Short mmCIF file of C-alpha atoms in Angstrom, two decimals:
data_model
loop_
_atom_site.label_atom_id
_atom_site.label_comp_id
_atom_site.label_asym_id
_atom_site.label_seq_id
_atom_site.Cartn_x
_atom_site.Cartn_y
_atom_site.Cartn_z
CA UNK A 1 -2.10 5.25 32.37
CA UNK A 2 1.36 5.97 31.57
CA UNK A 3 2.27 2.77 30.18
CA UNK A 4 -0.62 3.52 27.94
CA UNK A 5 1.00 6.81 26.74
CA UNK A 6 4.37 5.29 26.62
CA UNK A 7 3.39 1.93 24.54
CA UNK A 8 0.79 4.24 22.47
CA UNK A 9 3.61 6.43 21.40
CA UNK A 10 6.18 3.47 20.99
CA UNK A 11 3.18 1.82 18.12
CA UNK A 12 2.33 5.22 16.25
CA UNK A 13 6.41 5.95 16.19
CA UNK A 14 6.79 2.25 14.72
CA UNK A 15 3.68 2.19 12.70
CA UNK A 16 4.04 5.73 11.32
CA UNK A 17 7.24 5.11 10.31
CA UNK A 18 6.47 2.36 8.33
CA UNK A 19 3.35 4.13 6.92
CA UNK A 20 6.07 7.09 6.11
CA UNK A 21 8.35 4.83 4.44
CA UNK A 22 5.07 3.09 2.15
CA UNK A 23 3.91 6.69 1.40
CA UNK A 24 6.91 7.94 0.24
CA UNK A 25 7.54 4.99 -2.30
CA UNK A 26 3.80 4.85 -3.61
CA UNK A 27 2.21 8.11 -2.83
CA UNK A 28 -1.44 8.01 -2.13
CA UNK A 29 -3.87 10.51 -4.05
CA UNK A 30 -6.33 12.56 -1.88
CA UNK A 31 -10.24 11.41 -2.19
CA UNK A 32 -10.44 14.77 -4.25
CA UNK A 33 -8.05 13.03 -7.04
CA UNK A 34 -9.71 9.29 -6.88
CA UNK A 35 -8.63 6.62 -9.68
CA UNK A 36 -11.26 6.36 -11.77
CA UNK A 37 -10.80 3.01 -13.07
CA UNK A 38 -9.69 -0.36 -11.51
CA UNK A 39 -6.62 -0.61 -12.78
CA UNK A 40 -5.53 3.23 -11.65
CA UNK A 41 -6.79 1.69 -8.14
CA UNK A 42 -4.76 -1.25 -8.11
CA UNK A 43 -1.48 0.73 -9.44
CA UNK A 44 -1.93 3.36 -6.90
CA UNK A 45 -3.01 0.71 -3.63
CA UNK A 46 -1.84 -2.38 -4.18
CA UNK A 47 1.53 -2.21 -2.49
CA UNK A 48 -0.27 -0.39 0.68
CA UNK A 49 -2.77 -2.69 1.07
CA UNK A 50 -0.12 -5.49 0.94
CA UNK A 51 1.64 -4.27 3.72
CA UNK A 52 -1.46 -3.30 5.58
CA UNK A 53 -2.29 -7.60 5.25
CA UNK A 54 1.31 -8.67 5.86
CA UNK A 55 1.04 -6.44 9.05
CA UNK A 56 -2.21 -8.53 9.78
CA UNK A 57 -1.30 -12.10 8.99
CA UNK A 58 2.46 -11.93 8.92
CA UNK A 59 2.74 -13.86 5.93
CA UNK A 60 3.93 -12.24 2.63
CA UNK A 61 2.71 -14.76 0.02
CA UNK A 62 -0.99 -14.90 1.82
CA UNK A 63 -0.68 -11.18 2.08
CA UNK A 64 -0.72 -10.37 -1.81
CA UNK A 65 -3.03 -13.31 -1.99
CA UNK A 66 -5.76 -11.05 0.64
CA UNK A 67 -5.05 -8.45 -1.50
CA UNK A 68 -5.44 -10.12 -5.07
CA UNK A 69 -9.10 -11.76 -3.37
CA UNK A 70 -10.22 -7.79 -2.40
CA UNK A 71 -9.10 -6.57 -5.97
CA UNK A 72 -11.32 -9.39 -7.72
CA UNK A 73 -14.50 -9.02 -5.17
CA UNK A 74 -13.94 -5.10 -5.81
CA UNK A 75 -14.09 -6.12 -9.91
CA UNK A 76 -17.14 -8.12 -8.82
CA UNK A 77 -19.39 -5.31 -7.15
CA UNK A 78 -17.89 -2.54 -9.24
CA UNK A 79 -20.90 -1.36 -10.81
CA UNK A 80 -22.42 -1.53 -7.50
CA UNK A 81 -19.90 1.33 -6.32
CA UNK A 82 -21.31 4.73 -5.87
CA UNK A 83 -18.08 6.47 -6.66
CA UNK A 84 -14.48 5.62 -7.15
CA UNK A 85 -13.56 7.42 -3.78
CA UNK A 86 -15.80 4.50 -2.39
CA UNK A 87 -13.45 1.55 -3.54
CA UNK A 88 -10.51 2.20 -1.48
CA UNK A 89 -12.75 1.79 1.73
CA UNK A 90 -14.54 -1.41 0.38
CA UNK A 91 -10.74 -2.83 -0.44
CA UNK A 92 -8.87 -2.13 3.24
CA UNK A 93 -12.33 -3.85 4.59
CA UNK A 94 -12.28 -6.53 2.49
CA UNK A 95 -8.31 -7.19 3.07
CA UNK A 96 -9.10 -7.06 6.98
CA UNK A 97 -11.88 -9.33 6.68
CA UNK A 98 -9.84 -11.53 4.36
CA UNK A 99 -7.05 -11.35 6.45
CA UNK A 100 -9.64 -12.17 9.57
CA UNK A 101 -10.06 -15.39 7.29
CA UNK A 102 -6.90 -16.37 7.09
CA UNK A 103 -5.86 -16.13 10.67
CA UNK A 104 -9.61 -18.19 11.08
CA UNK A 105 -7.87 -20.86 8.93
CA UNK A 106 -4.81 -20.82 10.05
CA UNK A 107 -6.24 -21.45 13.95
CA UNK A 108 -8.16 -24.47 12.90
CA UNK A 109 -5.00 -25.68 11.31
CA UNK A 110 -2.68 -25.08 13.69
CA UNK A 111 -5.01 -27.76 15.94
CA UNK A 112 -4.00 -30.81 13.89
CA UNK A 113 -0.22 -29.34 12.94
CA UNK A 114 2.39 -27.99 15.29
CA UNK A 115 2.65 -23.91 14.70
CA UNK A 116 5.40 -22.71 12.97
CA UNK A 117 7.57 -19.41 12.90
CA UNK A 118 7.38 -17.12 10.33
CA UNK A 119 9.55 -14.24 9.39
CA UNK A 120 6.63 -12.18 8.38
CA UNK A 121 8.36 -9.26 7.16
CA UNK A 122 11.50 -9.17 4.33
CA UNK A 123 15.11 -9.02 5.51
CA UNK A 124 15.05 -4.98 3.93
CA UNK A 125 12.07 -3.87 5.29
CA UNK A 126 13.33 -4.72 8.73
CA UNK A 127 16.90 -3.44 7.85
CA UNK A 128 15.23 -0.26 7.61
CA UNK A 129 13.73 -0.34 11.24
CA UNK A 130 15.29 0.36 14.26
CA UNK A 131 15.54 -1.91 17.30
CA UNK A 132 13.00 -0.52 19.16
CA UNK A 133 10.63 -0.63 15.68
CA UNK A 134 11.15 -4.47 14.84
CA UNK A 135 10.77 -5.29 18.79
CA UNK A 136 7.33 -3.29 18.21
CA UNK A 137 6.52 -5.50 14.67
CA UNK A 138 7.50 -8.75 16.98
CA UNK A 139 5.20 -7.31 19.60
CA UNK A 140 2.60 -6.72 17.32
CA UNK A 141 2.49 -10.69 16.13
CA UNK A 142 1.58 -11.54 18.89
CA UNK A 143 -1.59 -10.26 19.98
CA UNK A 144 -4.62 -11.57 19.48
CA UNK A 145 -6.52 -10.69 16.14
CA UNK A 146 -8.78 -8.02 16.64
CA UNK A 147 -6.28 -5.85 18.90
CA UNK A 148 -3.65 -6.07 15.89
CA UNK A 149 -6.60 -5.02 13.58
CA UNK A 150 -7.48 -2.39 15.73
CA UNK A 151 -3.86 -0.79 16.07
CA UNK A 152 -2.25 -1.20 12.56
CA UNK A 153 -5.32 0.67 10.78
CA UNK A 154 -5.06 3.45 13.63
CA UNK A 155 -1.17 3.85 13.73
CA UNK A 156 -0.27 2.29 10.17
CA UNK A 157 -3.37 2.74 8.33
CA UNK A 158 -3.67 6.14 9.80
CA UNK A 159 -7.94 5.64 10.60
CA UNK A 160 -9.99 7.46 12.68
CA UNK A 161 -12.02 5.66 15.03
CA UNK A 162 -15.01 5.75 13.04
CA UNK A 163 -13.09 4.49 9.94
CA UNK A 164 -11.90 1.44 11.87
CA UNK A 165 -15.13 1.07 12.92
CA UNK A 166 -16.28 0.63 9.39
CA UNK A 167 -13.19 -1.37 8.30
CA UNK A 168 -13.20 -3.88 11.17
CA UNK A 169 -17.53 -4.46 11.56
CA UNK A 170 -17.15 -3.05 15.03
CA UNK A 171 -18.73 -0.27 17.06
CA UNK A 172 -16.77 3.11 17.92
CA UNK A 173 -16.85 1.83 21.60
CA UNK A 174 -15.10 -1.13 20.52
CA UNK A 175 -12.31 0.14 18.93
CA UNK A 176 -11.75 2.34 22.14
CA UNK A 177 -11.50 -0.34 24.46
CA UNK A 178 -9.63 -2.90 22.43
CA UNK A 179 -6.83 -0.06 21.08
CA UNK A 180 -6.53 0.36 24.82
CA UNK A 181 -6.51 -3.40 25.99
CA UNK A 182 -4.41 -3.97 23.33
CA UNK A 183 -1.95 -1.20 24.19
CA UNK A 184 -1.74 -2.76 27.46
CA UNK A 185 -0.99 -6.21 26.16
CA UNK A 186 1.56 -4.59 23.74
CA UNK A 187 3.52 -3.13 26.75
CA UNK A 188 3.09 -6.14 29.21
CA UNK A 189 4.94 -8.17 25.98
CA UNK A 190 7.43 -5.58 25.14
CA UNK A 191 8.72 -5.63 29.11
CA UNK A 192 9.09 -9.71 28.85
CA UNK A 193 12.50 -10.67 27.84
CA UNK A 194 12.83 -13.06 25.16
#
């Protein structure tokens, strides 16, 4: 249980500051002050949801490309809204299911080419992280899906359970036990040297 504490604090530290560094570039209005029109929604949560898909898929250029695909469903099934406040939660669930598609994708390819490495994130974003943080991001890479999911919307996305719940088509009970299986996993990767 301590290992959970310890790897649980090392994510929200890493993820947090991350989320600290997107907030303070590209603030993010309260509900109370929602866009009112597409375009205020994509100025204001583009870049966010950007990083919220490259934290998901690892790739930049398939990152804005999630993105871009949630903006133009959101266009789609924007009469269909029942407020403004609404479209920010139908955009971070359709980048995590678009970004679920991706990785579904990139799976089936990866069984008729050898895998590749990536350097998911951009030589200044990881300038501005610490050791300890870009160990974490290199951590994170490697889990499977759904535990990623489940810990960048709680640490970087700052969710509630239920919220992830929403975001990610799971139960409560399932975001529980996978934050905490993937915690574990997070740890046990962490303590491997490379």
């Amino acid at each position: 249980m301590t290992g959970d504490l310890s790897a649980e604090r090392t994510v929200e530290r890493t993820l947090g500051h991350l989320r600290a560094i997107d907030t303070g570039s590209f603030p993010v209005p309260q509900v109370e002050q929602a866009p009112l029109t597409l375009e205020d929604l994509y100025r204001t949560h583009r870049m966010r949801l950007v990083r919220l898909a490259l934290l998901l898929v690892d790739e930049p250029a398939t990152a804005e490309d999630v993105v871009q695909e949630a903006f133009t469903g959101l266009h789609r099934n924007w009469g269909n809204l029942r407020d403004a406040a609404a479209a920010v939660g139908y955009l971070r669930t359709a980048v995590v299911n678009g970004s679920r598609s991706v990785l579904r994708r990139r799976k089936t390819a990866r069984e008729y080419t050898p895998p590749h490495q990536v350097n998911a994130r951009s030589a200044e974003s990881l300038a501005m992280l610490t050791a300890e943080h870009q160990s974490v991001v290199r951590a994170l890479s490697q889990l499977p899906p759904r535990q990623r999911e489940v810990l960048v919307l709680r640490y970087y996305g700052d969710l509630s359970e239920a919220e992830i719940a929403d975001a990610a088509g799971i139960s409560k009970g399932t975001v529980k036990s996978t934050a905490s299986r993937a915690l574990d996993a997070l740890q046990r990767i962490m303590r491997t040297p490379h």
